[in-house]
Tab-separated table of C-alpha atoms in Angstrom:
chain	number	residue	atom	x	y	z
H	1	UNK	CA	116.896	100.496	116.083
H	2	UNK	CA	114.233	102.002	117.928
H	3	UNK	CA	111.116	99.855	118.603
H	4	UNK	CA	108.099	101.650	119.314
H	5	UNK	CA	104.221	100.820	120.233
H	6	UNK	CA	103.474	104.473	119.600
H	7	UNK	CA	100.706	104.301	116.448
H	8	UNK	CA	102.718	107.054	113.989
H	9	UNK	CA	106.367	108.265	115.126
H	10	UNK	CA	107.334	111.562	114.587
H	11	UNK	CA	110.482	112.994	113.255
H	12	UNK	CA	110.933	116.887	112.257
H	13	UNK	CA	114.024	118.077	109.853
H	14	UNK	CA	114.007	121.186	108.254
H	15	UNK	CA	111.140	122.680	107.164
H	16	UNK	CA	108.736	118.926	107.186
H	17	UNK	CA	107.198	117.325	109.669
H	18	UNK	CA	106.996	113.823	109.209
H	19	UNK	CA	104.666	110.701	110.856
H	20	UNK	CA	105.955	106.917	109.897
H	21	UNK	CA	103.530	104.316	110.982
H	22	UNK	CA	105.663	100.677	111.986
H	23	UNK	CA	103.359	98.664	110.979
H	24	UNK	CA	102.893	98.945	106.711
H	25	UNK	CA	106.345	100.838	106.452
H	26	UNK	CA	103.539	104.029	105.810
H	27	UNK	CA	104.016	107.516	105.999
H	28	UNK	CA	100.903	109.424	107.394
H	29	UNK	CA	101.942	112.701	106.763
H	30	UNK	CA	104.298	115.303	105.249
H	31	UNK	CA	103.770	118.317	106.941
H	32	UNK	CA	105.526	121.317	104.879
H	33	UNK	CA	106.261	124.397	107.314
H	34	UNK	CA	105.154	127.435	104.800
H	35	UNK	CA	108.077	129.894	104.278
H	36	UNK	CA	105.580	133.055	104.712
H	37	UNK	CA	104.896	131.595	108.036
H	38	UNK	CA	101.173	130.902	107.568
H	39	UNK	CA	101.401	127.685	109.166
H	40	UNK	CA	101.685	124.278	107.917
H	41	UNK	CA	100.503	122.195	104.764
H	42	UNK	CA	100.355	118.419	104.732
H	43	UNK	CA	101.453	117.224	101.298
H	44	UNK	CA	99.795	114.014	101.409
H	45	UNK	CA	95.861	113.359	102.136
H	46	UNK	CA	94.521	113.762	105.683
H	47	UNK	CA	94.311	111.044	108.365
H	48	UNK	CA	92.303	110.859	111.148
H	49	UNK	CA	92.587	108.632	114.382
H	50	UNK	CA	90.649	105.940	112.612
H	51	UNK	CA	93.531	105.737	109.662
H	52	UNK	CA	96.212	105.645	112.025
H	53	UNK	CA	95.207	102.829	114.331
H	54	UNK	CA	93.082	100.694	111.346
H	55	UNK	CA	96.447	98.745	110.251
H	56	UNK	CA	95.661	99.486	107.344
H	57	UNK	CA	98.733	101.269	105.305
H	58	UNK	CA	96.413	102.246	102.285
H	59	UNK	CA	94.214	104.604	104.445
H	60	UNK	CA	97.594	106.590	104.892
H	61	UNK	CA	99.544	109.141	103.312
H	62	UNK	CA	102.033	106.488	101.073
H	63	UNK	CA	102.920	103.429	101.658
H	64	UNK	CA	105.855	100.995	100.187
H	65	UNK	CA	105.136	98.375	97.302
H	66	UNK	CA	108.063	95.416	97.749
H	67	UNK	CA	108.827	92.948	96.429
H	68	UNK	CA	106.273	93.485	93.684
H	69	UNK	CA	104.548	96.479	92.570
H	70	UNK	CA	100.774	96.488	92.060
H	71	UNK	CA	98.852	93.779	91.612
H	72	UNK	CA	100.266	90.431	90.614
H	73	UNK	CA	97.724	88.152	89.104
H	74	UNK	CA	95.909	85.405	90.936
H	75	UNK	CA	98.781	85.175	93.103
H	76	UNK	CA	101.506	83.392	91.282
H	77	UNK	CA	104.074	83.129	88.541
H	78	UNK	CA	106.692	80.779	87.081
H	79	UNK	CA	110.409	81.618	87.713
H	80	UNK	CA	113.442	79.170	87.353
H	81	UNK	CA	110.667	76.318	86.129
H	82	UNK	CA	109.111	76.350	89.536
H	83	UNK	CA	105.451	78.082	90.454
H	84	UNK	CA	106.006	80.489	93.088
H	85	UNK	CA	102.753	81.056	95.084
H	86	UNK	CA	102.171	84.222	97.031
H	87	UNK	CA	99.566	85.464	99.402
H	88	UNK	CA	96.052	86.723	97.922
H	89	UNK	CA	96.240	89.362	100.098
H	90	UNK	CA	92.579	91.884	99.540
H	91	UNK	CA	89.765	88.932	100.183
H	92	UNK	CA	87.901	88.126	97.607
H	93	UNK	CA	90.076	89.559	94.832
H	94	UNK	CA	92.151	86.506	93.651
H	95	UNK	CA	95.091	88.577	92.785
H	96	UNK	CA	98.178	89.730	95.081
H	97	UNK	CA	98.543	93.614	95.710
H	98	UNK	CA	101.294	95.825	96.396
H	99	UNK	CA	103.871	93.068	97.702
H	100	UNK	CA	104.394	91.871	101.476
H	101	UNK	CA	105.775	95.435	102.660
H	102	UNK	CA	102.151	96.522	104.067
H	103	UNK	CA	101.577	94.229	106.297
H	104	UNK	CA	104.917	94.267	107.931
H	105	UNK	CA	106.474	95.806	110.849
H	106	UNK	CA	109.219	98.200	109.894
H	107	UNK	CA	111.813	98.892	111.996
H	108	UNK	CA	112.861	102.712	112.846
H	109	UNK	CA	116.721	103.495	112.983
H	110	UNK	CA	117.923	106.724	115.288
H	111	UNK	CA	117.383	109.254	112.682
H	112	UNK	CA	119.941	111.991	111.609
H	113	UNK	CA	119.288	115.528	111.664
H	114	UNK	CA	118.678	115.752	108.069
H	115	UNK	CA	117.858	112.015	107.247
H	116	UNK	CA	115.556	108.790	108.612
H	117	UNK	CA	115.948	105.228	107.930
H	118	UNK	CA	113.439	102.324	108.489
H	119	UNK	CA	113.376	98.567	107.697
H	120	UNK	CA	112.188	95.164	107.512
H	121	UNK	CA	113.323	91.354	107.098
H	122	UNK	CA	110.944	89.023	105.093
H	123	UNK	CA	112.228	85.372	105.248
H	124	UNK	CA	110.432	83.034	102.960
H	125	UNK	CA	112.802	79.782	101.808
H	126	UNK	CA	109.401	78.640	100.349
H	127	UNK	CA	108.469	81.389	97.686
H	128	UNK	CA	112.440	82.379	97.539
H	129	UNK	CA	111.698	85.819	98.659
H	130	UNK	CA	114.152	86.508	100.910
H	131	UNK	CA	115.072	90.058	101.279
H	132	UNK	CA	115.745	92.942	103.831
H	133	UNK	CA	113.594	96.121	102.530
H	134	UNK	CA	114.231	99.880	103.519
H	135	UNK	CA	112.874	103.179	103.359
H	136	UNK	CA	115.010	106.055	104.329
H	137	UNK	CA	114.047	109.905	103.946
H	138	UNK	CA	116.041	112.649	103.350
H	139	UNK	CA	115.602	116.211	103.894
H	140	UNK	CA	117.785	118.673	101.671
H	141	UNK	CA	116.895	122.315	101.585
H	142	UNK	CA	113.216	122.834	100.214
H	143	UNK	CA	113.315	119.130	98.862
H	144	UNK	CA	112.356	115.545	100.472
H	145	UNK	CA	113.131	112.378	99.158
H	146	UNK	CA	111.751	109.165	99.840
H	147	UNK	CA	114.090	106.238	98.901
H	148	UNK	CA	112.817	102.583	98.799
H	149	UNK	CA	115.257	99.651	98.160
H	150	UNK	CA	115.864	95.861	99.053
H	151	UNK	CA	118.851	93.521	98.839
H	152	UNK	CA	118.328	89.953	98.670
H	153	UNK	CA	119.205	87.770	100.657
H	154	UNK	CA	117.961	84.301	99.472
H	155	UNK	CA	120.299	81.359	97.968
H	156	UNK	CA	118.894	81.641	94.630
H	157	UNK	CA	117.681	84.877	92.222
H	158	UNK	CA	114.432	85.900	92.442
H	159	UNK	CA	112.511	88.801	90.398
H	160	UNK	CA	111.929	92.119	92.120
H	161	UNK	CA	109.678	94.983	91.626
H	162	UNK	CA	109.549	98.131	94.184
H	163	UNK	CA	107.125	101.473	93.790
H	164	UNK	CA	105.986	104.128	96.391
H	165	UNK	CA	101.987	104.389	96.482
H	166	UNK	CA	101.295	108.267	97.920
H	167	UNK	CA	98.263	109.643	98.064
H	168	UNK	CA	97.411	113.077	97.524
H	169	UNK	CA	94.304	115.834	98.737
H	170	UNK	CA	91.850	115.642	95.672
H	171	UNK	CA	88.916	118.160	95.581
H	172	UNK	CA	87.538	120.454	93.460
H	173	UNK	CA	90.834	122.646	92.917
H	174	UNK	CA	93.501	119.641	92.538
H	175	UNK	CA	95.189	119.860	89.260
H	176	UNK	CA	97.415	117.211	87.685
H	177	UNK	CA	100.175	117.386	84.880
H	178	UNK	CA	102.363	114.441	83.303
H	179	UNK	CA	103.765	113.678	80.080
H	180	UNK	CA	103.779	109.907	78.787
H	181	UNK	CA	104.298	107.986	75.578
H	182	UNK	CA	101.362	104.845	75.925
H	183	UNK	CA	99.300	102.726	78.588
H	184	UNK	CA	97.432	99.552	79.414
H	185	UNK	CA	93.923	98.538	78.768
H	186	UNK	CA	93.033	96.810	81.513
H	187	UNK	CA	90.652	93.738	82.306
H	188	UNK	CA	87.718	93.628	85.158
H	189	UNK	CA	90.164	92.450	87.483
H	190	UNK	CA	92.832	95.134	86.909
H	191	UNK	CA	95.737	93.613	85.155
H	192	UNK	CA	97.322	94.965	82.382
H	193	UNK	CA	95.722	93.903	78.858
H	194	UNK	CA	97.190	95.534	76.147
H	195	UNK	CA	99.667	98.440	74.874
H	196	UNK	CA	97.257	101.312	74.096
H	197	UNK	CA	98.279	104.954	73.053
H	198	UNK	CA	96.928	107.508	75.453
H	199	UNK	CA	93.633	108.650	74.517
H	200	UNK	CA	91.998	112.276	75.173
H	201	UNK	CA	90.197	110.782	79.047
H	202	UNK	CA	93.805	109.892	79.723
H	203	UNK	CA	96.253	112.298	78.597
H	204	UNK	CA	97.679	114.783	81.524
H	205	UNK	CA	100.357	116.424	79.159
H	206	UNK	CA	98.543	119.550	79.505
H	207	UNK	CA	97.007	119.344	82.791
H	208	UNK	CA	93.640	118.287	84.115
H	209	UNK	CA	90.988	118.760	87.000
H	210	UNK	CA	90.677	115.353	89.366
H	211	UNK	CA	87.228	116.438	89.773
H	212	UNK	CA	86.603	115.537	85.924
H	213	UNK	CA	88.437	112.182	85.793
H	214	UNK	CA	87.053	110.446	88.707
H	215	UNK	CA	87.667	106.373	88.406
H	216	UNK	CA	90.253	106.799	86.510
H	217	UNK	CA	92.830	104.028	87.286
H	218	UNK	CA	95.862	103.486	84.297
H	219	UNK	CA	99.252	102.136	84.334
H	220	UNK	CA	101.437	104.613	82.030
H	221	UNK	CA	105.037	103.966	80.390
H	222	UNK	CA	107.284	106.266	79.197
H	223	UNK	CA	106.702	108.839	81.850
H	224	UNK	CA	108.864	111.883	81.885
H	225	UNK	CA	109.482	111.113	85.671
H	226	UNK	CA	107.760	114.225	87.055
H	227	UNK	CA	104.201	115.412	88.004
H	228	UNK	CA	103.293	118.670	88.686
H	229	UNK	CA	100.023	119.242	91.021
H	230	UNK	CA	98.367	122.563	92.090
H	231	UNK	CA	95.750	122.891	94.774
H	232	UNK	CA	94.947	126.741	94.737
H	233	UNK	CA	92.446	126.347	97.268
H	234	UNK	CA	95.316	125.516	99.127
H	235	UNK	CA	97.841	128.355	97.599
H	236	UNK	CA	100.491	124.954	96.993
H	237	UNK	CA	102.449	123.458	94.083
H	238	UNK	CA	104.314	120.390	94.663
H	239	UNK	CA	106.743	118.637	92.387
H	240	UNK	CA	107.018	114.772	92.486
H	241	UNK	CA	110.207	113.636	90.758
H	242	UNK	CA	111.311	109.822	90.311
H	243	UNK	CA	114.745	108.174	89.642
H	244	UNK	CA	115.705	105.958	86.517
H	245	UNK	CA	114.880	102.973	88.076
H	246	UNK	CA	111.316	104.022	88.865
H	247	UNK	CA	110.149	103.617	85.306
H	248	UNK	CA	106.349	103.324	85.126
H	249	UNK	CA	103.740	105.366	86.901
H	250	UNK	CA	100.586	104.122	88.295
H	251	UNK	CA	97.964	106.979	88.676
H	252	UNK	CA	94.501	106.173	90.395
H	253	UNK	CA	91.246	108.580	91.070
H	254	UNK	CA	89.022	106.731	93.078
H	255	UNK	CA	85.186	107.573	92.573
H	256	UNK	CA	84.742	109.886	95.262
H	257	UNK	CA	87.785	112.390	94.046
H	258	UNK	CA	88.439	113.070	97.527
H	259	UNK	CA	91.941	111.850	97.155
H	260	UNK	CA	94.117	110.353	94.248
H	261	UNK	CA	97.579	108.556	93.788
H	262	UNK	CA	100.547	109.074	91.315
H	263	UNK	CA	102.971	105.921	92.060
H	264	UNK	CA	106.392	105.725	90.616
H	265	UNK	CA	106.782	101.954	90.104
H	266	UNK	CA	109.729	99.985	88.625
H	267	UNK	CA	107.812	97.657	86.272
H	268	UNK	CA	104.266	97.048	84.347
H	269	UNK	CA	101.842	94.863	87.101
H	270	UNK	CA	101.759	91.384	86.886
H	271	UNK	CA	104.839	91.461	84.010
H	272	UNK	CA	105.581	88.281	86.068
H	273	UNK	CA	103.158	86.743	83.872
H	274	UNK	CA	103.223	88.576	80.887
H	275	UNK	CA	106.197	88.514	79.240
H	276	UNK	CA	105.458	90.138	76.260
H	277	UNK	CA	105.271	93.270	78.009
H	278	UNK	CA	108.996	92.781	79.478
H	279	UNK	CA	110.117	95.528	77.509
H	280	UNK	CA	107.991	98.441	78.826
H	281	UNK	CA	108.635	97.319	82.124
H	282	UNK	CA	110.117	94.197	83.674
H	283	UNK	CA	110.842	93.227	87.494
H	284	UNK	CA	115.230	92.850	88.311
H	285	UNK	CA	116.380	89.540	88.680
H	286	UNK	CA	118.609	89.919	92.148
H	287	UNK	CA	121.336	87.522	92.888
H	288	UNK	CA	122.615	86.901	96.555
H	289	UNK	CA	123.495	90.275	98.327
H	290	UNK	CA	121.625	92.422	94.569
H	291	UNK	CA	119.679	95.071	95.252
H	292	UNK	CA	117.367	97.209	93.578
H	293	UNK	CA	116.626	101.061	94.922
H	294	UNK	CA	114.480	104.045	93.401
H	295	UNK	CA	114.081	107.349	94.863
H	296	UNK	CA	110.600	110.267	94.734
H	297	UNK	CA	111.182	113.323	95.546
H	298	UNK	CA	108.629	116.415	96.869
H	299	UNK	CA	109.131	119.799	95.904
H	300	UNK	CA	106.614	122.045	97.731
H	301	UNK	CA	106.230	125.710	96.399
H	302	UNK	CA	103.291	128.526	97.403
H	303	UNK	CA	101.369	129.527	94.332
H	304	UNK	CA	101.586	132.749	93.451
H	305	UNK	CA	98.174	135.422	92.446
H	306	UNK	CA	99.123	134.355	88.594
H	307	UNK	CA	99.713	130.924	89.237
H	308	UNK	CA	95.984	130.456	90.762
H	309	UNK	CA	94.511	130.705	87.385
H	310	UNK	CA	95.232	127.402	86.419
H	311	UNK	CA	92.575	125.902	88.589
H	312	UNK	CA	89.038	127.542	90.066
H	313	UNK	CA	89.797	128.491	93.538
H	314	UNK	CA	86.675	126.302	95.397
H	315	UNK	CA	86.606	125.135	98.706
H	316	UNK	CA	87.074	121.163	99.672
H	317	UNK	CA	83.861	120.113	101.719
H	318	UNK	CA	85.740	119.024	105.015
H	319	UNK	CA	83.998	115.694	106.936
H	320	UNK	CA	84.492	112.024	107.334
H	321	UNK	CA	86.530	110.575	104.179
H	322	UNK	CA	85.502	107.025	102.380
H	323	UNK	CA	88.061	104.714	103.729
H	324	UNK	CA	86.419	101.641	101.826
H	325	UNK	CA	87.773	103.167	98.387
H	326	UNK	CA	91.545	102.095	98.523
H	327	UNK	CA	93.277	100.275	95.832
């Protein structure tokens, strides 16, 4: 495995450029080579310096969620008659977020030409959670896939969630498109209330402008597992498709609309708690050596003079970006 103090390592295949940060398991960047030779696109939001060495995964481009996917409420749950208590991990929100991943190092194998593998080994006898958890990326034509997946390793089952948390440009031109059948109501602390149908403010089946839906932050079911996105101040399309086992999708607009997140997650947040909503999304119990995978994959494309009527073709302001806005 190769061990390195270097901030973001770099690893080209193809036609992307890609940075993995060790510490948070995080990608900072997806650079996309254009095919009309024009230069290069980064899929995912900028970084700057300041992103890269915080140690924070959530100011880069996408980061893993393992073993749980959002947040899991006030940092607990009962499983096998015993109360397992995790780490409140975002001070002073009582709640757990996004799983142990983030603030572990992950381990970087030798890469192949066309494909990149990177771990890491969480070893908990008191919670139960033990696991190894991997990310591996895989370049195929015009296509890149990001797989994440962990086995467990502990004596006795234990529940497991896993979900990929990119974030994308926002801006005036971004441009959104996803078809679902309901979502969650939420309460002031974020976790999932109640079934709800999808209402006009959240319904994407036809497309919508970030810039009108800023704050928006709803977990959806019955996702068609794909989202289209257009940026025509940018001339790109890209494609995000999800596997089976990624079932739910988590999409957040933070107030600023500078940025925004689309994350194909394996079960409804906090379901640990709440099992009446097992059924639109529950976590995997894993036996000894189980393990639980789900694969996104990117599809750039350049935009064509028709295709840049679906959005009005307006500059981003370029400076310093909120970094206190992350969820």
């Amino acid at each position: 495995m190769a061990k390195t103090a270097e901030a973001e390592y770099r690893w080209n295949s193809g036609p992307f450029k890609v940075g993995i940060v060790p510490r948070g398991g995080a990608i900072s960047r997806i650079d996309w080579v254009r095919p009309d030779g024009n230069g290069v696109i980064n899929l995912l939001r900028p970084i700057d310096d300041y992103a890269l060495t915080s140690g924070n995964p959530s100011h880069l481009g996408c980061f893993p969620m393992v073993p749980f996917a959002n947040r899991l409420g006030y940092a607990q749950f009962e499983f096998d008659g015993k109360t397992i208590n995790v780490p409140a991990n975002r001070a002073p929100d009582p709640h757990a977020i996004h799983g142990f991943g983030i603030s572990s190092v992950w381990d970087i194998e030798r890469p192949t030409v066309d494909t990149i593998r990177f771990n890491h080994k969480h070893d908990d006898p008191q919670t139960g959670f033990c696991y190894v958890a991997w990310q591996q990326i895989k370049v195929a034509n015009d296509t890149i896939s990001i797989e994440i997946g962990v086995r467990h390793l502990g004596k006795g089952p234990m529940p497991y969630g896993i979900g990929l948390h990119p974030w994308f440009p926002g801006g005036e031109s971004a441009w959104v498109q996803f078809v679902a059948t309901d979502c969650f109501s939420t309460d002031e602390g974020k976790l999932p209330t109640t079934r709800t149908v999808i209402d006009l403010g959240r319904d994407f089946a036809d497309g919508k402008m970030i810039r009108h839906h800023k704050g928006l932050d709803v977990h959806y079911i019955g996702w068609n597992k794909q989202v289209e996105m257009v940026w025509a101040d940018r001339q790109l399309s890209l494609l995000l498709e999800a596997s089976d086992t990624l079932s739910n999708l988590q999409f957040y607009i933070p107030e600023n609309g500078q940025t925004f997140c689309v994350e194909p997650v394996s079960h409804v947040p906090n379901v640990h708690n709440r099992p009446e909503f097992k059924e639109f999304g529950d976590v995997r119990v894993l036996g000894y050596n189980d393990t639980l995978s789900g694969v996104m994959t990117l599809t750039p494309g350049l935009l064509t003079g028709s295709d840049n009527g679906l959005v009005d073709d307006h500059e981003e302001p370029v400076g310093r970006r909120d970094y206190s806005l992350v969820d």
